[in-house]
Amino acid sequence: MSFNDRFPWGNDDRTIGQLLTDRARTTPGFVYCRFDGKAIDFAELNQRVNRYANALVAAGVGPDDRVAIMLPNHPDYVVAFLALLKLGVCQIPVNVHLKGEGLAYLLRHATPRVVIVDELFAEQALPILKAQKPPVVVWRGALPDLPASRVIPFADMTGHADPAEPRFAGGPDKMVSIMYTSGTTGLPKGVMVTDRMLRVSARASCRLAEIRPGDVFHVWEPLYHIGGVEVMILALMEELTLGMVERFSVSQFWRQVREFKATHIHFLGGVLAMLLKEAPRPDDRDNTVRVAWGGGCPLQVWRAFEERFDVQI
């Protein structure tokens, strides 16, 4: 039995870039995400993505190049991520906590033509960029001195003059990402991921999380992780909105959930246990969450979390 026979929802040959283009045409005013008090609808998102994609082409990026992304959780990450997918250019999501030889190895092994970096990570990234000298560095923040590399301000990319649809160079089964493993049993391995694989992964999350039209996802997970990648894509497929924050915070978690009116929370590792360790509050069950889904939930945490917060796991 073939893959498509087993998973018929993998039969859609529209790429992720085409999904965004379609949503901008059919539901331009639908809010894709909220961040820091601001809403971004599909019309705005698609225009920003197109500008960024056309800026990448103008910087010399071709369909066979690789581009590394080292950005914090922010709509700018989403724009760069989707722009590369529209172009069919292979991207390398970089764990922003990597430093030293761990970061040097990943960039050396992946051989990106362009590295997109935020100034937040200057201390760990600059020594490696100076040593490896990638052809182009797109820098978000105050520009550094990087000899032998062409440095482009991130704002110049997002402010590119051309908002038209870029010339598409991808396909449903083209490799569009190399995601590196954690390297716990040796050097990190670059996992080659196609556009279809990303879409199937997102669709599987949709089935697991029991999505309904109008749902809101509280997005705290790093966007360089497959957990963050899935929800960025899922919001193109379904009528749901992402409530994005910069990072996971135990003390701010439920305040953020209520602010977004989130219906879904994702958990990994010990996230649920950490939330349970907070002192109980009278309004613990006063939240909008319907489903918590993910991995890493011992039975005793499962039952205690459901009872205390009135959330289905």
CSV table of C-alpha atoms in Angstrom, one decimal:
chain,number,residue,atom,x,y,z
A,1,MET,CA,0.0,0.0,0.0
A,2,SER,CA,1.4,3.4,-1.0
A,3,PHE,CA,1.8,6.4,1.3
A,4,ASN,CA,-1.1,8.2,-0.4
A,5,ASP,CA,-3.4,5.2,-0.1
A,6,ARG,CA,-2.7,5.1,3.7
A,7,PHE,CA,-2.9,8.9,4.1
A,8,PRO,CA,-5.2,10.3,1.5
A,9,TRP,CA,-4.9,13.8,3.0
A,10,GLY,CA,-1.4,13.8,1.6
A,11,ASN,CA,-2.8,13.8,-1.9
A,12,ASP,CA,-3.2,17.6,-2.1
A,13,ASP,CA,-0.4,18.8,-4.4
A,14,ARG,CA,-0.7,22.5,-3.5
A,15,THR,CA,2.5,23.6,-1.9
A,16,ILE,CA,2.6,25.5,1.3
A,17,GLY,CA,3.4,28.7,-0.7
A,18,GLN,CA,0.3,28.1,-2.8
A,19,LEU,CA,-1.8,27.6,0.3
A,20,LEU,CA,-0.8,31.0,1.5
A,21,THR,CA,-1.5,32.6,-1.9
A,22,ASP,CA,-5.0,30.9,-1.9
A,23,ARG,CA,-5.9,32.1,1.6
A,24,ALA,CA,-4.9,35.7,0.7
A,25,ARG,CA,-7.2,35.5,-2.2
A,26,THR,CA,-10.2,33.7,-0.6
A,27,THR,CA,-10.0,35.0,3.0
A,28,PRO,CA,-7.8,38.1,3.0
A,29,GLY,CA,-9.2,39.6,6.2
A,30,PHE,CA,-9.0,36.4,8.3
A,31,VAL,CA,-6.4,36.9,11.1
A,32,TYR,CA,-3.5,34.5,10.7
A,33,CYS,CA,-1.8,35.4,14.0
A,34,ARG,CA,-1.7,37.9,16.8
A,35,PHE,CA,1.5,39.0,18.4
A,36,ASP,CA,2.3,41.7,20.9
A,37,GLY,CA,-1.2,43.2,20.6
A,38,LYS,CA,-1.2,43.3,16.8
A,39,ALA,CA,-3.1,41.2,14.3
A,40,ILE,CA,-1.8,40.1,10.9
A,41,ASP,CA,-4.4,39.0,8.4
A,42,PHE,CA,-3.7,36.9,5.3
A,43,ALA,CA,-3.7,39.8,2.9
A,44,GLU,CA,-0.9,41.6,4.9
A,45,LEU,CA,1.0,38.3,5.6
A,46,ASN,CA,1.0,37.4,1.9
A,47,GLN,CA,2.2,40.8,0.8
A,48,ARG,CA,5.0,40.8,3.4
A,49,VAL,CA,6.0,37.2,2.4
A,50,ASN,CA,6.1,38.2,-1.3
A,51,ARG,CA,8.3,41.2,-0.6
A,52,TYR,CA,10.7,39.1,1.3
A,53,ALA,CA,10.8,36.4,-1.3
A,54,ASN,CA,11.5,38.9,-4.1
A,55,ALA,CA,14.2,40.5,-1.9
A,56,LEU,CA,15.9,37.1,-1.5
A,57,VAL,CA,15.9,36.6,-5.3
A,58,ALA,CA,17.3,40.1,-5.7
A,59,ALA,CA,20.1,39.1,-3.2
A,60,GLY,CA,21.0,36.3,-5.6
A,61,VAL,CA,19.2,33.4,-3.9
A,62,GLY,CA,18.5,30.6,-6.3
A,63,PRO,CA,16.3,27.5,-6.1
A,64,ASP,CA,19.2,25.2,-5.3
A,65,ASP,CA,20.6,27.4,-2.5
A,66,ARG,CA,20.2,26.9,1.3
A,67,VAL,CA,19.3,29.6,3.7
A,68,ALA,CA,19.8,29.3,7.5
A,69,ILE,CA,17.3,31.1,9.9
A,70,MET,CA,18.4,32.1,13.4
A,71,LEU,CA,15.5,34.3,14.6
A,72,PRO,CA,13.4,34.5,17.7
A,73,ASN,CA,9.7,33.7,17.9
A,74,HIS,CA,8.2,36.7,16.0
A,75,PRO,CA,6.1,37.3,12.9
A,76,ASP,CA,9.3,38.1,11.1
A,77,TYR,CA,10.3,34.5,11.5
A,78,VAL,CA,7.0,33.5,9.9
A,79,VAL,CA,7.6,35.8,7.0
A,80,ALA,CA,11.1,34.5,6.3
A,81,PHE,CA,9.9,30.9,6.7
A,82,LEU,CA,7.0,31.2,4.2
A,83,ALA,CA,9.0,33.3,1.8
A,84,LEU,CA,11.5,30.5,1.4
A,85,LEU,CA,8.7,28.0,1.0
A,86,LYS,CA,7.2,30.1,-1.8
A,87,LEU,CA,10.5,30.1,-3.6
A,88,GLY,CA,11.1,26.4,-3.0
A,89,VAL,CA,14.4,27.2,-1.4
A,90,CYS,CA,15.8,24.9,1.2
A,91,GLN,CA,15.9,26.4,4.7
A,92,ILE,CA,17.8,25.3,7.8
A,93,PRO,CA,16.1,26.2,11.0
A,94,VAL,CA,18.8,26.9,13.7
A,95,ASN,CA,18.3,26.2,17.4
A,96,VAL,CA,18.9,29.7,18.9
A,97,HIS,CA,20.5,28.1,22.0
A,98,LEU,CA,23.4,26.6,20.0
A,99,LYS,CA,26.8,28.1,20.5
A,100,GLY,CA,30.4,27.3,20.0
A,101,GLU,CA,31.2,24.1,18.1
A,102,GLY,CA,27.6,23.0,18.0
A,103,LEU,CA,26.6,26.1,16.0
A,104,ALA,CA,29.8,26.1,14.0
A,105,TYR,CA,29.2,22.4,13.0
A,106,LEU,CA,25.6,23.0,11.9
A,107,LEU,CA,26.5,25.9,9.6
A,108,ARG,CA,29.6,24.2,8.3
A,109,HIS,CA,27.7,21.0,7.5
A,110,ALA,CA,24.6,22.8,6.0
A,111,THR,CA,26.7,25.2,3.8
A,112,PRO,CA,24.0,27.9,3.5
A,113,ARG,CA,24.4,30.6,1.0
A,114,VAL,CA,22.5,33.0,3.2
A,115,VAL,CA,22.3,33.2,7.0
A,116,ILE,CA,19.5,35.2,8.6
A,117,VAL,CA,20.4,36.2,12.1
A,118,ASP,CA,18.9,38.4,14.9
A,119,GLU,CA,21.2,40.7,16.9
A,120,LEU,CA,19.9,38.8,20.1
A,121,PHE,CA,22.3,36.0,19.1
A,122,ALA,CA,25.3,38.2,18.1
A,123,GLU,CA,27.6,36.9,20.9
A,124,GLN,CA,27.3,33.3,19.8
A,125,ALA,CA,26.9,33.8,16.0
A,126,LEU,CA,29.4,36.6,15.1
A,127,PRO,CA,32.6,34.6,15.8
A,128,ILE,CA,31.4,31.8,13.7
A,129,LEU,CA,30.1,34.0,10.8
A,130,LYS,CA,33.5,35.8,10.8
A,131,ALA,CA,35.3,32.5,10.6
A,132,GLN,CA,33.1,30.8,8.0
A,133,LYS,CA,32.3,33.8,5.9
A,134,PRO,CA,28.9,32.9,4.3
A,135,PRO,CA,28.3,34.9,1.1
A,136,VAL,CA,25.3,36.8,2.4
A,137,VAL,CA,24.2,37.6,6.0
A,138,VAL,CA,20.7,39.1,6.6
A,139,TRP,CA,21.0,40.9,10.0
A,140,ARG,CA,18.0,41.8,12.1
A,141,GLY,CA,19.1,44.8,14.3
A,142,ALA,CA,22.1,47.1,14.4
A,143,LEU,CA,24.5,46.0,11.6
A,144,PRO,CA,27.7,44.3,12.6
A,145,ASP,CA,31.1,44.4,11.0
A,146,LEU,CA,31.4,41.2,9.0
A,147,PRO,CA,34.3,41.3,6.5
A,148,ALA,CA,34.1,39.1,3.4
A,149,SER,CA,30.3,38.8,3.8
A,150,ARG,CA,27.6,40.9,2.2
A,151,VAL,CA,25.4,42.2,5.1
A,152,ILE,CA,21.8,43.2,4.3
A,153,PRO,CA,19.5,44.8,6.9
A,154,PHE,CA,16.5,42.6,7.6
A,155,ALA,CA,14.3,45.7,7.3
A,156,ASP,CA,15.5,46.2,3.7
A,157,MET,CA,14.2,42.7,2.9
A,158,THR,CA,10.8,43.2,4.5
A,159,GLY,CA,10.5,46.7,2.8
A,160,HIS,CA,11.4,45.4,-0.7
A,161,ALA,CA,9.5,47.3,-3.4
A,162,ASP,CA,7.9,44.4,-5.2
A,163,PRO,CA,4.8,42.7,-3.5
A,164,ALA,CA,3.9,40.6,-6.5
A,165,GLU,CA,3.8,36.9,-6.4
A,166,PRO,CA,7.4,35.6,-6.9
A,167,ARG,CA,8.3,33.1,-9.6
A,168,PHE,CA,7.7,29.8,-8.0
A,169,ALA,CA,10.5,27.3,-8.1
A,170,GLY,CA,9.4,24.5,-5.9
A,171,GLY,CA,7.0,21.5,-5.9
A,172,PRO,CA,5.1,19.2,-3.5
A,173,ASP,CA,8.0,16.7,-3.2
A,174,LYS,CA,11.0,19.1,-3.4
A,175,MET,CA,13.2,19.2,-0.3
A,176,VAL,CA,12.4,22.5,1.4
A,177,SER,CA,14.1,22.1,4.8
A,178,ILE,CA,17.0,20.4,6.6
A,179,MET,CA,16.1,20.0,10.2
A,180,TYR,CA,19.0,18.9,12.5
A,181,THR,CA,18.6,16.4,15.3
A,182,SER,CA,19.7,17.2,18.8
A,183,GLY,CA,22.9,15.1,18.5
A,184,THR,CA,22.5,13.2,21.7
A,185,THR,CA,24.0,10.0,20.2
A,186,GLY,CA,26.6,11.7,18.1
A,187,LEU,CA,26.9,14.6,15.7
A,188,PRO,CA,23.5,16.1,14.7
A,189,LYS,CA,22.0,14.6,11.6
A,190,GLY,CA,20.4,16.8,8.9
A,191,VAL,CA,16.9,15.4,8.3
A,192,MET,CA,15.8,16.2,4.7
A,193,VAL,CA,12.1,17.3,4.6
A,194,THR,CA,9.9,17.9,1.6
A,195,ASP,CA,7.0,20.3,1.3
A,196,ARG,CA,4.6,17.4,1.3
A,197,MET,CA,6.1,16.0,4.5
A,198,LEU,CA,5.6,19.3,6.3
A,199,ARG,CA,2.0,19.5,5.2
A,200,VAL,CA,1.3,15.9,6.2
A,201,SER,CA,2.9,16.6,9.6
A,202,ALA,CA,0.6,19.6,10.1
A,203,ARG,CA,-2.5,17.6,9.0
A,204,ALA,CA,-1.7,14.9,11.5
A,205,SER,CA,-1.5,17.5,14.3
A,206,CYS,CA,-4.9,18.7,13.1
A,207,ARG,CA,-6.5,15.2,13.5
A,208,LEU,CA,-4.9,14.8,16.9
A,209,ALA,CA,-6.0,18.2,18.3
A,210,GLU,CA,-9.6,18.0,17.1
A,211,ILE,CA,-9.6,21.3,15.3
A,212,ARG,CA,-12.8,23.3,14.8
A,213,PRO,CA,-13.3,26.5,12.7
A,214,GLY,CA,-12.5,29.6,14.8
A,215,ASP,CA,-10.0,27.8,17.1
A,216,VAL,CA,-7.0,29.7,18.5
A,217,PHE,CA,-3.7,28.1,19.2
A,218,HIS,CA,-1.4,29.5,22.0
A,219,VAL,CA,2.0,29.3,20.3
A,220,TRP,CA,4.9,29.3,22.7
A,221,GLU,CA,7.1,26.6,21.2
A,222,PRO,CA,10.2,27.6,19.2
A,223,LEU,CA,9.5,28.1,15.6
A,224,TYR,CA,12.7,26.3,14.7
A,225,HIS,CA,11.2,23.1,16.2
A,226,ILE,CA,8.8,20.9,14.3
A,227,GLY,CA,6.2,21.7,16.9
A,228,GLY,CA,6.3,25.3,15.9
A,229,VAL,CA,6.6,24.5,12.2
A,230,GLU,CA,3.5,22.4,12.2
A,231,VAL,CA,1.2,25.1,13.6
A,232,MET,CA,2.6,27.8,11.3
A,233,ILE,CA,1.5,25.5,8.4
A,234,LEU,CA,-1.7,24.3,10.0
A,235,ALA,CA,-3.0,27.9,10.2
A,236,LEU,CA,-2.8,28.0,6.4
A,237,MET,CA,-4.9,24.9,6.1
A,238,GLU,CA,-7.6,25.5,8.7
A,239,GLU,CA,-9.7,28.4,9.9
A,240,LEU,CA,-7.7,29.0,13.1
A,241,THR,CA,-5.6,31.8,14.5
A,242,LEU,CA,-2.2,31.7,16.1
A,243,GLY,CA,-1.6,33.5,19.4
A,244,MET,CA,2.2,33.9,19.4
A,245,VAL,CA,4.5,34.8,22.2
A,246,GLU,CA,8.3,35.1,22.3
A,247,ARG,CA,8.9,32.2,24.7
A,248,PHE,CA,7.4,29.8,27.2
A,249,SER,CA,6.7,31.4,30.6
A,250,VAL,CA,5.2,29.5,33.5
A,251,SER,CA,4.1,32.6,35.3
A,252,GLN,CA,2.6,34.3,32.2
A,253,PHE,CA,1.1,31.2,30.6
A,254,TRP,CA,-2.5,31.4,31.7
A,255,ARG,CA,-2.7,35.2,31.4
A,256,GLN,CA,-1.6,34.8,27.8
A,257,VAL,CA,-4.1,32.0,27.2
A,258,ARG,CA,-6.9,34.2,28.4
A,259,GLU,CA,-5.7,37.2,26.4
A,260,PHE,CA,-5.7,35.2,23.2
A,261,LYS,CA,-8.9,33.3,24.2
A,262,ALA,CA,-6.9,30.2,23.2
A,263,THR,CA,-8.7,26.9,22.6
A,264,HIS,CA,-5.6,24.8,22.2
A,265,ILE,CA,-2.3,24.5,24.0
A,266,HIS,CA,0.6,22.3,22.9
A,267,PHE,CA,2.9,20.6,25.3
A,268,LEU,CA,6.3,19.0,25.1
A,269,GLY,CA,8.6,17.4,27.8
A,270,GLY,CA,7.8,18.7,31.3
A,271,VAL,CA,5.6,21.7,30.3
A,272,LEU,CA,2.5,20.4,32.0
A,273,ALA,CA,4.3,19.4,35.1
A,274,MET,CA,5.8,22.9,35.4
A,275,LEU,CA,2.4,24.5,35.1
A,276,LEU,CA,1.1,22.2,37.8
A,277,LYS,CA,3.9,23.3,40.2
A,278,GLU,CA,2.5,26.8,40.2
A,279,ALA,CA,0.5,27.6,43.3
A,280,PRO,CA,-3.3,26.8,42.8
A,281,ARG,CA,-5.5,29.8,42.0
A,282,PRO,CA,-9.3,30.2,42.3
A,283,ASP,CA,-9.6,30.9,38.6
A,284,ASP,CA,-7.5,27.9,37.4
A,285,ARG,CA,-10.6,26.4,35.7
A,286,ASP,CA,-11.6,29.8,34.3
A,287,ASN,CA,-9.9,29.5,30.9
A,288,THR,CA,-10.9,29.0,27.2
A,289,VAL,CA,-8.8,25.9,26.5
A,290,ARG,CA,-10.6,22.9,25.1
A,291,VAL,CA,-7.7,20.6,24.2
A,292,ALA,CA,-4.1,20.2,25.3
A,293,TRP,CA,-2.1,18.0,22.9
A,294,GLY,CA,1.5,17.0,22.6
A,295,GLY,CA,4.0,14.5,24.0
A,296,GLY,CA,5.5,14.0,27.4
A,297,CYS,CA,2.7,13.5,29.9
A,298,PRO,CA,2.9,10.9,32.7
A,299,LEU,CA,-0.4,9.5,33.8
A,300,GLN,CA,-0.3,11.2,37.2
A,301,VAL,CA,0.3,14.6,35.5
A,302,TRP,CA,-2.5,13.9,33.0
A,303,ARG,CA,-5.2,13.3,35.5
A,304,ALA,CA,-4.1,16.1,37.8
A,305,PHE,CA,-3.9,18.6,35.0
A,306,GLU,CA,-7.3,17.8,33.6
A,307,GLU,CA,-8.9,18.0,37.0
A,308,ARG,CA,-7.3,21.3,38.0
A,309,PHE,CA,-7.6,23.2,34.8
A,310,ASP,CA,-10.7,21.6,33.2
A,311,VAL,CA,-8.8,20.8,30.0
A,312,GLN,CA,-9.0,17.6,27.9
A,313,ILE,CA,-5.6,16.0,27.2
